[in-house]
Amino acid sequence: QKALGENSIVLANENIFREDFYLVANQDIQYKNSDVLVRFLKSIKEADDFIAKNKDQSAVIVASRIGVPLDLVSSIIEDYNFGLVLDQNIMITLENSGQWAIRKKFVEETIVPNFLKFVNTKFLKEVNPDAVTIIK
């Protein structure tokens, strides 16, 4: 928008795009290093809380870390919602990805697995019980 000026069109819809990053740990790590896992999740939550309360300072940090102009980061940081969550959208995305992989024959399976069997909510609930909103 900045580069195109009047020749740009901004499509404003907060729900148009969602980008998730999944944190995965095998069972061995979950149970042999559960304290480390909980500390890790707490640190992610602290970072999310910091960003929510300190948008300007967060923009400075991001701009310097990834090497982009501060005015660019400052102009878009309000568009982002950071959060450590396990919600139903994640489960739907996993199921859709499974269906896609089967349809494209990337896997030999013909039935989408029940991903709920692979999700352990224990550690996230310990850090932030309100963050877990999946339907079991």
XYZ file of C-alpha atoms in Angstrom:
136
model
C 0.000 0.000 0.000
C 2.807 2.379 0.856
C 4.627 1.690 -2.422
C 1.511 1.806 -4.629
C -0.204 4.761 -2.967
C -3.507 5.585 -4.681
C -3.078 2.597 -6.989
C -3.566 0.168 -4.124
C -6.702 -1.397 -2.724
C -6.810 -2.681 0.835
C -9.154 -5.571 1.485
C -9.862 -5.248 5.180
C -11.102 -8.462 6.711
C -9.573 -9.639 9.948
C -10.757 -13.194 9.336
C -9.352 -13.593 5.845
C -6.155 -15.346 6.880
C -4.901 -17.262 9.856
C -1.414 -18.643 10.213
C -0.733 -21.261 12.837
C 2.527 -22.658 14.111
C 2.231 -26.045 15.773
C 4.341 -27.146 18.714
C 4.874 -30.899 18.684
C 6.639 -33.186 21.150
C 6.775 -36.957 21.114
C 5.571 -38.927 24.137
C 9.103 -39.614 25.326
C 9.829 -35.896 25.603
C 6.411 -35.187 27.104
C 6.881 -37.517 30.028
C 10.645 -37.576 30.565
C 10.978 -33.796 30.288
C 7.545 -32.537 31.275
C 9.026 -29.771 33.436
C 11.012 -28.439 30.465
C 7.913 -28.610 28.284
C 5.864 -26.634 30.814
C 8.617 -24.001 31.161
C 8.777 -23.731 27.361
C 5.009 -23.195 27.097
C 5.143 -20.627 29.909
C 7.837 -18.709 28.039
C 5.713 -18.670 24.871
C 2.746 -17.391 26.894
C 4.927 -14.691 28.477
C 6.057 -13.605 25.013
C 2.444 -13.443 23.818
C 1.479 -11.381 26.862
C 4.449 -9.059 26.306
C 3.473 -8.466 22.666
C -0.140 -7.749 23.632
C 0.916 -5.154 26.227
C 3.909 -3.666 24.375
C 3.082 -3.425 20.653
C 5.491 -0.550 19.970
C 8.426 -2.171 21.735
C 7.573 -5.501 20.088
C 7.631 -3.839 16.670
C 11.136 -2.491 17.391
C 12.336 -5.954 18.414
C 10.818 -7.665 15.363
C 12.126 -5.045 12.934
C 15.670 -5.324 14.261
C 15.627 -9.143 14.427
C 14.360 -9.740 10.887
C 15.917 -6.681 9.275
C 12.866 -4.860 7.960
C 11.927 -1.206 8.364
C 10.315 -0.343 11.680
C 7.541 1.640 9.975
C 6.507 -1.496 8.075
C 6.338 -3.648 11.207
C 4.566 -0.881 13.130
C 1.979 -0.544 10.375
C 1.002 -4.220 10.474
C 1.603 -5.405 14.039
C -1.941 -4.452 15.085
C -3.249 -6.847 12.414
C -1.719 -9.819 14.208
C -3.179 -11.720 17.127
C -0.591 -13.791 18.899
C -1.736 -16.539 21.174
C -0.895 -19.911 22.598
C -4.088 -21.850 21.937
C -5.435 -25.250 21.070
C -8.787 -24.558 19.456
C -11.231 -26.330 17.188
C -9.854 -24.568 14.099
C -6.582 -26.407 14.607
C -8.361 -29.757 14.723
C -10.329 -28.891 11.579
C -7.109 -27.884 9.814
C -5.475 -31.192 10.756
C -8.484 -33.116 9.461
C -8.580 -31.112 6.229
C -4.848 -31.693 5.747
C -5.370 -35.412 6.289
C -8.163 -35.495 3.711
C -5.988 -33.592 1.255
C -3.024 -35.954 1.761
C -5.279 -38.969 1.150
C -6.900 -37.399 -1.913
C -3.487 -36.521 -3.393
C -2.227 -40.019 -2.528
C 0.667 -38.673 -0.459
C -0.132 -41.355 2.114
C -1.260 -44.961 1.852
C -4.047 -44.535 4.387
C -7.579 -44.139 3.115
C -9.196 -42.922 6.324
C -8.339 -39.693 8.122
C -7.094 -40.517 11.617
C -8.788 -39.194 14.715
C -6.240 -36.513 15.542
C -7.689 -36.109 19.028
C -5.920 -39.362 19.908
C -2.592 -37.645 19.269
C -3.279 -34.398 21.130
C -2.241 -34.103 24.757
C -3.855 -31.082 26.389
C -2.318 -31.659 29.820
C 0.667 -29.335 29.540
C -1.104 -26.407 27.912
C -3.946 -26.686 30.427
C -1.346 -26.480 33.184
C 0.024 -23.250 31.728
C -3.267 -21.711 30.586
C -6.481 -23.738 30.981
C -8.508 -21.212 28.976
C -6.291 -21.793 25.931
C -7.683 -25.276 25.319
C -11.066 -25.086 23.613
C -11.138 -28.194 21.446
C -14.212 -30.393 21.486
C -13.405 -33.928 22.577
